[in-house]
PDB file of C-alpha atoms and ligand atoms in Angstrom:
ATOM      1  CA  MET A 882      36.188  76.678   6.448  1.00  0.00           C
ATOM      2  CA  PHE A 883      33.177  76.299   8.773  1.00  0.00           C
ATOM      3  CA  PHE A 884      32.555  72.794   7.802  1.00  0.00           C
ATOM      4  CA  LYS A 885      36.109  71.595   8.472  1.00  0.00           C
ATOM      5  CA  ALA A 886      35.594  73.309  11.798  1.00  0.00           C
ATOM      6  CA  ALA A 887      32.254  71.657  11.948  1.00  0.00           C
ATOM      7  CA  THR A 888      33.872  68.227  11.314  1.00  0.00           C
ATOM      8  CA  ILE A 889      36.222  68.684  13.922  1.00  0.00           C
ATOM      9  CA  ALA A 890      34.272  69.578  16.574  1.00  0.00           C
ATOM     10  CA  LEU A 891      31.920  66.408  15.413  1.00  0.00           C
ATOM     11  CA  LEU A 892      35.146  64.247  15.801  1.00  0.00           C
ATOM     12  CA  SER A 893      36.379  65.700  18.937  1.00  0.00           C
ATOM     13  CA  THR A 894      33.047  65.433  20.598  1.00  0.00           C
ATOM     14  CA  MET A 895      32.786  61.752  19.356  1.00  0.00           C
ATOM     15  CA  ALA A 896      36.173  60.914  20.894  1.00  0.00           C
ATOM     16  CA  ALA A 897      35.376  62.807  24.199  1.00  0.00           C
ATOM     17  CA  SER A 898      32.132  61.027  24.705  1.00  0.00           C
ATOM     18  CA  SER A 899      33.084  57.342  23.511  1.00  0.00           C
ATOM     19  CA  PRO A 900      32.936  55.323  26.939  1.00  0.00           C
ATOM     20  CA  THR A 901      35.920  54.029  28.481  1.00  0.00           C
ATOM     21  CA  PRO A 902      34.402  50.884  29.755  1.00  0.00           C
ATOM     22  CA  THR A 903      35.347  50.304  33.358  1.00  0.00           C
ATOM     23  CA  THR A 904      33.789  47.046  33.597  1.00  0.00           C
ATOM     24  CA  SER A 905      32.608  44.619  31.116  1.00  0.00           C
ATOM     25  CA  PRO A 906      29.149  43.700  30.869  1.00  0.00           C
ATOM     26  CA  LYS A 907      27.938  40.583  32.998  1.00  0.00           C
ATOM     27  CA  TYR A 908      25.584  38.068  31.328  1.00  0.00           C
ATOM     28  CA  PRO A 909      23.763  35.110  33.255  1.00  0.00           C
ATOM     29  CA  GLU A 910      25.650  32.242  32.523  1.00  0.00           C
ATOM     30  CA  ARG A 911      24.109  29.786  30.056  1.00  0.00           C
ATOM     31  CA  LEU A 912      23.918  26.159  29.730  1.00  0.00           C
ATOM     32  CA  SER A 913      22.965  23.990  26.667  1.00  0.00           C
ATOM     33  CA  SER A 914      20.271  21.803  26.537  1.00  0.00           C
ATOM     34  CA  GLU A 915      18.196  19.891  23.746  1.00  0.00           C
ATOM     35  CA  ASN A 916      14.572  20.150  25.624  1.00  0.00           C
ATOM     36  CA  PHE A 917      13.729  23.355  27.418  1.00  0.00           C
ATOM     37  CA  ARG A 918      10.429  25.177  28.664  1.00  0.00           C
ATOM     38  CA  LEU A 919       9.864  28.906  28.367  1.00  0.00           C
ATOM     39  CA  VAL A 920       9.728  31.643  31.221  1.00  0.00           C
ATOM     40  CA  ALA A 921       8.014  35.257  30.622  1.00  0.00           C
ATOM     41  CA  ASP A 922      10.248  37.926  31.864  1.00  0.00           C
ATOM     42  CA  VAL A 923       7.832  40.794  31.953  1.00  0.00           C
ATOM     43  CA  LYS A 924       9.790  44.622  29.683  1.00  0.00           C
ATOM     44  CA  SER A 925       6.868  46.895  31.210  1.00  0.00           C
ATOM     45  CA  ASN A 926       3.213  46.914  31.876  1.00  0.00           C
ATOM     46  CA  ASP A 927       2.896  43.601  33.663  1.00  0.00           C
ATOM     47  CA  LEU A 928      -0.403  42.524  33.838  1.00  0.00           C
ATOM     48  CA  ASN A 929      -2.550  42.434  37.151  1.00  0.00           C
ATOM     49  CA  PRO A 930      -2.120  39.466  38.770  1.00  0.00           C
ATOM     50  CA  SER A 931       1.574  40.023  37.344  1.00  0.00           C
ATOM     51  CA  ILE A 932       2.624  37.303  34.924  1.00  0.00           C
ATOM     52  CA  GLN A 933       6.452  37.331  35.865  1.00  0.00           C
ATOM     53  CA  ASN A 934       8.007  33.926  35.869  1.00  0.00           C
ATOM     54  CA  TYR A 935       4.814  32.426  33.594  1.00  0.00           C
ATOM     55  CA  VAL A 936       5.720  29.453  31.887  1.00  0.00           C
ATOM     56  CA  LEU A 937       4.613  28.878  28.688  1.00  0.00           C
ATOM     57  CA  THR A 938       1.692  25.734  27.932  1.00  0.00           C
ATOM     58  CA  SER A 939      -0.769  24.786  25.105  1.00  0.00           C
ATOM     59  CA  TYR A 940      -4.739  26.198  25.730  1.00  0.00           C
ATOM     60  CA  HIS A 941      -6.611  23.390  23.808  1.00  0.00           C
ATOM     61  CA  THR A 942      -9.146  24.500  21.546  1.00  0.00           C
ATOM     62  CA  GLY A 943      -9.341  21.607  19.194  1.00  0.00           C
ATOM     63  CA  ALA A 944      -7.821  18.261  18.271  1.00  0.00           C
ATOM     64  CA  GLY A 945      -4.371  18.949  17.897  1.00  0.00           C
ATOM     65  CA  LEU A 946      -4.883  23.042  18.176  1.00  0.00           C
ATOM     66  CA  ALA A 947      -4.107  25.186  20.940  1.00  0.00           C
ATOM     67  CA  PHE A 948      -3.553  28.663  21.729  1.00  0.00           C
ATOM     68  CA  ALA A 949       0.100  29.608  23.585  1.00  0.00           C
ATOM     69  CA  VAL A 950      -0.738  30.571  26.581  1.00  0.00           C
ATOM     70  CA  LEU A 951       1.521  31.749  30.112  1.00  0.00           C
ATOM     71  CA  GLN A 952       0.193  30.333  32.870  1.00  0.00           C
ATOM     72  CA  PRO A 953       1.547  30.017  36.297  1.00  0.00           C
ATOM     73  CA  ASN A 954       4.540  27.789  37.490  1.00  0.00           C
ATOM     74  CA  GLU A 955       2.753  25.501  39.729  1.00  0.00           C
ATOM     75  CA  THR A 956       4.831  22.343  40.045  1.00  0.00           C
ATOM     76  CA  ALA A 957       8.042  21.705  38.626  1.00  0.00           C
ATOM     77  CA  THR A 958       6.351  19.992  35.540  1.00  0.00           C
ATOM     78  CA  SER A 959       4.449  23.175  34.581  1.00  0.00           C
ATOM     79  CA  GLY A 960       4.664  24.490  30.808  1.00  0.00           C
ATOM     80  CA  ARG A 961       5.676  22.557  27.732  1.00  0.00           C
ATOM     81  CA  ILE A 962       8.790  20.919  26.977  1.00  0.00           C
ATOM     82  CA  PHE A 963      10.413  22.403  23.772  1.00  0.00           C
ATOM     83  CA  TYR A 964      13.360  21.745  21.497  1.00  0.00           C
ATOM     84  CA  ALA A 965      14.497  23.373  18.614  1.00  0.00           C
ATOM     85  CA  ASN A 966      14.604  21.532  15.375  1.00  0.00           C
ATOM     86  CA  GLY A 967      16.298  21.863  11.604  1.00  0.00           C
ATOM     87  CA  THR A 968      19.193  21.184   9.667  1.00  0.00           C
ATOM     88  CA  ASP A 969      22.570  22.987  11.435  1.00  0.00           C
ATOM     89  CA  GLU A 970      21.899  25.231   8.536  1.00  0.00           C
ATOM     90  CA  ASP A 971      18.468  25.534   9.560  1.00  0.00           C
ATOM     91  CA  ILE A 972      19.571  27.078  12.810  1.00  0.00           C
ATOM     92  CA  ARG A 973      22.249  29.004  11.903  1.00  0.00           C
ATOM     93  CA  TYR A 974      20.573  31.067   9.504  1.00  0.00           C
ATOM     94  CA  GLY A 975      17.215  31.536  11.828  1.00  0.00           C
ATOM     95  CA  HIS A 976      14.924  29.016   9.602  1.00  0.00           C
ATOM     96  CA  GLY A 977      14.139  26.179  12.176  1.00  0.00           C
ATOM     97  CA  ASN A 978      11.384  25.840  14.503  1.00  0.00           C
ATOM     98  CA  VAL A 979      10.403  25.024  17.893  1.00  0.00           C
ATOM     99  CA  LEU A 980       8.700  22.153  18.383  1.00  0.00           C
ATOM    100  CA  SER A 981       7.124  20.249  21.590  1.00  0.00           C
ATOM    101  CA  ASP A 982       5.914  16.907  22.042  1.00  0.00           C
ATOM    102  CA  GLU A 983       2.108  16.045  22.490  1.00  0.00           C
ATOM    103  CA  GLY A 984      -0.079  13.153  22.852  1.00  0.00           C
ATOM    104  CA  THR A 985       0.139   9.061  23.565  1.00  0.00           C
ATOM    105  CA  PRO A 986       2.288   8.047  21.753  1.00  0.00           C
ATOM    106  CA  LEU A 987       3.678  11.659  21.519  1.00  0.00           C
ATOM    107  CA  PHE A 988       3.968  13.273  18.351  1.00  0.00           C
ATOM    108  CA  PRO A 989       5.496  16.428  17.025  1.00  0.00           C
ATOM    109  CA  GLY A 990       3.645  20.105  17.638  1.00  0.00           C
ATOM    110  CA  GLY A 991       5.054  23.260  16.842  1.00  0.00           C
ATOM    111  CA  ILE A 992       4.898  27.129  17.530  1.00  0.00           C
ATOM    112  CA  VAL A 993       2.817  28.378  15.265  1.00  0.00           C
ATOM    113  CA  VAL A 994       3.098  31.997  14.647  1.00  0.00           C
ATOM    114  CA  ASN A 995      -0.755  32.441  13.010  1.00  0.00           C
ATOM    115  CA  PRO A 996      -1.158  34.898  10.062  1.00  0.00           C
ATOM    116  CA  PRO A 997      -2.094  38.793  10.866  1.00  0.00           C
ATOM    117  CA  PHE A 998      -5.841  39.087  11.870  1.00  0.00           C
ATOM    118  CA  PRO A 999      -7.814  40.673  10.680  1.00  0.00           C
ATOM    119  CA  THR A1000      -5.943  40.043   7.241  1.00  0.00           C
ATOM    120  CA  PRO A1001      -4.481  44.065   6.983  1.00  0.00           C
ATOM    121  CA  THR A1002      -6.106  45.910   3.984  1.00  0.00           C
ATOM    122  CA  PRO A1003      -4.928  48.770   2.070  1.00  0.00           C
ATOM    123  CA  GLY A1004      -5.536  51.921   4.904  1.00  0.00           C
ATOM    124  CA  SER A1005      -6.000  49.626   7.616  1.00  0.00           C
ATOM    125  CA  ASN A1006      -4.125  50.480  10.781  1.00  0.00           C
ATOM    126  CA  PRO A1007      -1.635  47.665  11.366  1.00  0.00           C
ATOM    127  CA  GLU A1008      -2.150  47.721  14.946  1.00  0.00           C
ATOM    128  CA  ASP A1009      -5.813  46.268  14.283  1.00  0.00           C
ATOM    129  CA  ALA A1010      -4.184  42.817  13.035  1.00  0.00           C
ATOM    130  CA  GLU A1011      -2.634  41.146  15.560  1.00  0.00           C
ATOM    131  CA  ILE A1012      -0.063  38.299  15.083  1.00  0.00           C
ATOM    132  CA  ASP A1013      -1.328  35.324  17.928  1.00  0.00           C
ATOM    133  CA  LEU A1014       0.886  32.352  18.624  1.00  0.00           C
ATOM    134  CA  SER A1015      -0.448  28.898  18.770  1.00  0.00           C
ATOM    135  CA  ILE A1016       1.339  25.500  19.762  1.00  0.00           C
ATOM    136  CA  ASN A1017      -0.489  22.928  17.183  1.00  0.00           C
ATOM    137  CA  ALA A1018      -0.159  19.314  15.868  1.00  0.00           C
ATOM    138  CA  GLY A1019       2.350  19.532  13.379  1.00  0.00           C
ATOM    139  CA  VAL A1020       5.845  21.472  12.176  1.00  0.00           C
ATOM    140  CA  GLY A1021       5.108  24.782  13.481  1.00  0.00           C
ATOM    141  CA  THR A1022       6.278  28.004  11.772  1.00  0.00           C
ATOM    142  CA  SER A1023       9.963  28.433  10.278  1.00  0.00           C
ATOM    143  CA  GLY A1024      11.638  31.079  11.911  1.00  0.00           C
ATOM    144  CA  VAL A1025      11.265  30.419  15.130  1.00  0.00           C
ATOM    145  CA  GLY A1026      14.100  29.727  17.445  1.00  0.00           C
ATOM    146  CA  ILE A1027      16.328  30.454  20.443  1.00  0.00           C
ATOM    147  CA  THR A1028      18.815  33.392  19.752  1.00  0.00           C
ATOM    148  CA  ARG A1029      22.514  32.529  19.713  1.00  0.00           C
ATOM    149  CA  PHE A1030      25.700  33.744  19.918  1.00  0.00           C
ATOM    150  CA  PRO A1031      26.679  37.135  19.597  1.00  0.00           C
ATOM    151  CA  ASP A1032      23.855  37.523  21.225  1.00  0.00           C
ATOM    152  CA  GLN A1033      24.330  37.483  24.986  1.00  0.00           C
ATOM    153  CA  ILE A1034      20.739  36.558  26.061  1.00  0.00           C
ATOM    154  CA  SER A1035      18.971  33.606  24.982  1.00  0.00           C
ATOM    155  CA  ASN A1036      15.240  33.920  24.235  1.00  0.00           C
ATOM    156  CA  LEU A1037      12.774  32.902  22.041  1.00  0.00           C
ATOM    157  CA  TYR A1038      12.355  35.070  18.615  1.00  0.00           C
ATOM    158  CA  SER A1039      10.456  34.793  15.588  1.00  0.00           C
ATOM    159  CA  SER A1040      11.041  36.604  12.428  1.00  0.00           C
ATOM    160  CA  ALA A1041       7.749  37.938  12.307  1.00  0.00           C
ATOM    161  CA  GLY A1042       8.305  40.620  14.517  1.00  0.00           C
ATOM    162  CA  GLU A1043      10.707  41.865  17.396  1.00  0.00           C
ATOM    163  CA  GLY A1044       9.718  40.557  20.243  1.00  0.00           C
ATOM    164  CA  PHE A1045       6.447  39.045  22.578  1.00  0.00           C
ATOM    165  CA  TYR A1046       3.609  40.554  24.232  1.00  0.00           C
ATOM    166  CA  ALA A1047       1.282  39.292  26.418  1.00  0.00           C
ATOM    167  CA  CYS A1048      -2.388  39.906  26.861  1.00  0.00           C
ATOM    168  CA  MET A1049      -5.439  38.331  29.072  1.00  0.00           C
ATOM    169  CA  LYS A1050      -8.174  37.341  26.512  1.00  0.00           C
ATOM    170  CA  ASP A1051     -11.379  35.952  27.066  1.00  0.00           C
ATOM    171  CA  LEU A1052     -10.924  32.699  25.324  1.00  0.00           C
ATOM    172  CA  MET A1053     -13.587  30.044  24.469  1.00  0.00           C
ATOM    173  CA  TYR A1054     -13.048  27.825  27.378  1.00  0.00           C
ATOM    174  CA  GLY A1055     -12.486  31.509  29.919  1.00  0.00           C
ATOM    175  CA  PRO A1056      -9.707  33.762  30.116  1.00  0.00           C
ATOM    176  CA  ALA A1057      -5.974  33.276  29.582  1.00  0.00           C
ATOM    177  CA  VAL A1058      -2.624  35.164  28.883  1.00  0.00           C
ATOM    178  CA  LEU A1059      -2.282  34.872  25.090  1.00  0.00           C
ATOM    179  CA  VAL A1060       0.785  35.532  23.582  1.00  0.00           C
ATOM    180  CA  PHE A1061       1.627  37.478  20.526  1.00  0.00           C
ATOM    181  CA  VAL A1062       4.512  38.850  18.053  1.00  0.00           C
ATOM    182  CA  LYS A1063       5.074  42.401  18.716  1.00  0.00           C
ATOM    183  CA  GLN A1064       5.689  43.571  15.018  1.00  0.00           C
ATOM    184  CA  HIS A1065       8.000  45.883  13.829  1.00  0.00           C
ATOM    185  CA  PHE A1066       6.845  49.453  14.460  1.00  0.00           C
ATOM    186  CA  VAL A1067       3.667  48.564  15.733  1.00  0.00           C
ATOM    187  CA  ASP A1068       3.142  49.660  19.435  1.00  0.00           C
ATOM    188  CA  THR A1069       2.212  46.864  22.556  1.00  0.00           C
ATOM    189  CA  PRO A1070      -1.473  47.301  23.044  1.00  0.00           C
ATOM    190  CA  LYS A1071      -1.989  49.512  26.668  1.00  0.00           C
ATOM    191  CA  GLU A1072      -3.355  46.143  28.264  1.00  0.00           C
ATOM    192  CA  CYS A1073      -1.091  44.273  27.540  1.00  0.00           C
ATOM    193  CA  ALA A1074       2.857  43.180  28.666  1.00  0.00           C
ATOM    194  CA  ASP A1075       5.895  43.283  26.597  1.00  0.00           C
ATOM    195  CA  VAL A1076       7.742  39.922  27.362  1.00  0.00           C
ATOM    196  CA  VAL A1077      10.767  38.035  26.726  1.00  0.00           C
ATOM    197  CA  LEU A1078      10.684  34.458  26.582  1.00  0.00           C
ATOM    198  CA  LEU A1079      13.625  32.972  28.421  1.00  0.00           C
ATOM    199  CA  PRO A1080      14.911  29.215  28.107  1.00  0.00           C
ATOM    200  CA  GLN A1081      15.213  27.180  31.130  1.00  0.00           C
ATOM    201  CA  CYS A1082      16.760  24.087  30.322  1.00  0.00           C
ATOM    202  CA  SER A1083      14.384  21.160  31.158  1.00  0.00           C
ATOM    203  CA  GLU A1084      14.932  16.865  30.705  1.00  0.00           C
ATOM    204  CA  GLY A1085      13.262  15.861  27.545  1.00  0.00           C
ATOM    205  CA  SER A1086       9.653  14.215  26.999  1.00  0.00           C
ATOM    206  CA  GLY A1087      11.051  10.887  26.435  1.00  0.00           C
ATOM    207  CA  ALA A1088      10.455  11.109  22.086  1.00  0.00           C
ATOM    208  CA  GLU A1089      13.552  11.251  19.924  1.00  0.00           C
ATOM    209  CA  HIS A1090      14.439  14.386  18.189  1.00  0.00           C
ATOM    210  CA  PRO A1091      16.456  13.276  14.775  1.00  0.00           C
ATOM    211  CA  PHE A1092      16.760  16.852  13.942  1.00  0.00           C
ATOM    212  CA  GLY A1093      16.353  18.007  17.619  1.00  0.00           C
ATOM    213  CA  LYS A1094      19.526  20.925  18.007  1.00  0.00           C
ATOM    214  CA  PRO A1095      20.831  22.382  21.756  1.00  0.00           C
ATOM    215  CA  SER A1096      19.952  25.422  22.507  1.00  0.00           C
ATOM    216  CA  SER A1097      21.649  27.789  25.078  1.00  0.00           C
ATOM    217  CA  CYS A1098      19.486  28.079  28.202  1.00  0.00           C
ATOM    218  CA  TYR A1099      18.833  29.067  32.110  1.00  0.00           C
ATOM    219  CA  ALA A1100      19.340  26.781  34.835  1.00  0.00           C
ATOM    220  CA  ASP A1101      16.924  29.068  37.420  1.00  0.00           C
ATOM    221  CA  VAL A1102      15.176  32.006  35.513  1.00  0.00           C
ATOM    222  CA  ALA A1103      12.960  32.346  38.344  1.00  0.00           C
ATOM    223  CA  GLY A1104      15.506  32.061  40.604  1.00  0.00           C
ATOM    224  CA  THR A1105      18.001  34.534  38.973  1.00  0.00           C
ATOM    225  CA  ASP A1106      18.420  37.955  39.698  1.00  0.00           C
ATOM    226  CA  TRP A1107      18.336  39.706  36.842  1.00  0.00           C
ATOM    227  CA  THR A1108      18.748  43.115  37.787  1.00  0.00           C
ATOM    228  CA  VAL A1109      22.520  42.767  38.290  1.00  0.00           C
ATOM    229  CA  TYR A1110      23.138  41.927  34.504  1.00  0.00           C
ATOM    230  CA  HIS A1111      23.313  43.792  31.472  1.00  0.00           C
ATOM    231  CA  ARG A1112      20.246  43.324  29.331  1.00  0.00           C
TER     232      ARG A1112
HETATM  233  C1  LIG B1588       8.911  26.133  38.391  1.00  0.00           C
HETATM  234  O1  LIG B1588       8.606  25.878  39.916  1.00  0.00           O
HETATM  235  C2  LIG B1588       9.249  24.771  40.225  1.00  0.00           C
HETATM  236  C3  LIG B1588       9.430  24.831  41.812  1.00  0.00           C
HETATM  237  O2  LIG B1588       8.065  23.876  42.422  1.00  0.00           O
HETATM  238  C4  LIG B1588      10.614  25.138  40.259  1.00  0.00           C
HETATM  239  O3  LIG B1588      11.601  23.906  40.404  1.00  0.00           O
HETATM  240  C5  LIG B1588      11.096  24.944  38.292  1.00  0.00           C
HETATM  241  O4  LIG B1588      11.965  25.776  38.273  1.00  0.00           O
HETATM  242  C6  LIG B1588      10.039  26.002  37.873  1.00  0.00           C
HETATM  243  N1  LIG B1588      10.276  25.936  36.566  1.00  0.00           N
HETATM  244  C7  LIG B1588      10.337  26.965  35.875  1.00  0.00           C
HETATM  245  C8  LIG B1588       9.916  26.737  33.833  1.00  0.00           C
HETATM  246  O5  LIG B1588      10.398  28.061  35.941  1.00  0.00           O
HETATM  247  C1  LIG B1589      12.697  18.956  11.469  1.00  0.00           C
HETATM  248  O1  LIG B1589      13.762  19.587  10.998  1.00  0.00           O
HETATM  249  C2  LIG B1589      14.292  18.812   9.800  1.00  0.00           C
HETATM  250  C3  LIG B1589      14.977  19.299   9.094  1.00  0.00           C
HETATM  251  O2  LIG B1589      14.707  20.491   8.438  1.00  0.00           O
HETATM  252  C4  LIG B1589      12.977  18.338   9.088  1.00  0.00           C
HETATM  253  O3  LIG B1589      13.087  17.941   7.560  1.00  0.00           O
HETATM  254  C5  LIG B1589      12.055  17.832   9.885  1.00  0.00           C
HETATM  255  O4  LIG B1589      10.711  17.752   9.141  1.00  0.00           O
HETATM  256  C6  LIG B1589      11.636  18.611  11.108  1.00  0.00           C
HETATM  257  N1  LIG B1589      10.555  18.048  11.757  1.00  0.00           N
HETATM  258  C7  LIG B1589       9.568  18.097  12.513  1.00  0.00           C
HETATM  259  C8  LIG B1589       8.532  17.029  13.204  1.00  0.00           C
HETATM  260  O5  LIG B1589       9.159  19.570  11.927  1.00  0.00           O
END
């Protein structure tokens, strides 16, 4: 009897609290383009100076090797141009990769999700093993792409985690804002900013991309007032 009453009470609470939407959520208009730049939208704990609207680019450390870093958008061509690569199935099932052309003549480089470093051992603290991103010559890591329908916001994802964060780090030629994958169940280090990387539609590099696929992207990320949209 008690059980039944409790069930009824729960059901009526659910009915009473189910929201009656008056306006549907608003999302910014998305375009489609093969090529895009990636722009940082800070979700929490911005760095000083702010990295809001910084663009993703490479910090070269050796031939064909670079860290993926955020830098101020200084000119219309700041930030590398990326594209999603893969077969239709790769893209649909999230197995594609994100590439970018580099060098002369142009050859592919890709976003690489580096293995956790230092390598986790039994009992080690997962927060001590960070996953940073590189942009290296080659094919990049599969499982990286731009979110698609039914996601209402298009942003970079990596299957290695649930988003990204960025931290000022002393790298070999001086400090830079390095990008990391936010691992499941691991807190962002307190000196780092949680960021979403939003694609801004771009012209291409000029190279042909036989497996380049269209991605949803925004016309002007920095010029959009994101506060009026449902996120
Ligand atoms: C960078 O800034 C220029 C203005 O100088 C602007 O046109 C462009 O949209 C910005 N690019 C990105 C990717 O934010
Ligand atoms: C692009 O994706 C296709 C299909 O999976 C693959 O064969 C090709 O190697 C990829 N290209 C590059 C440059 O990674």
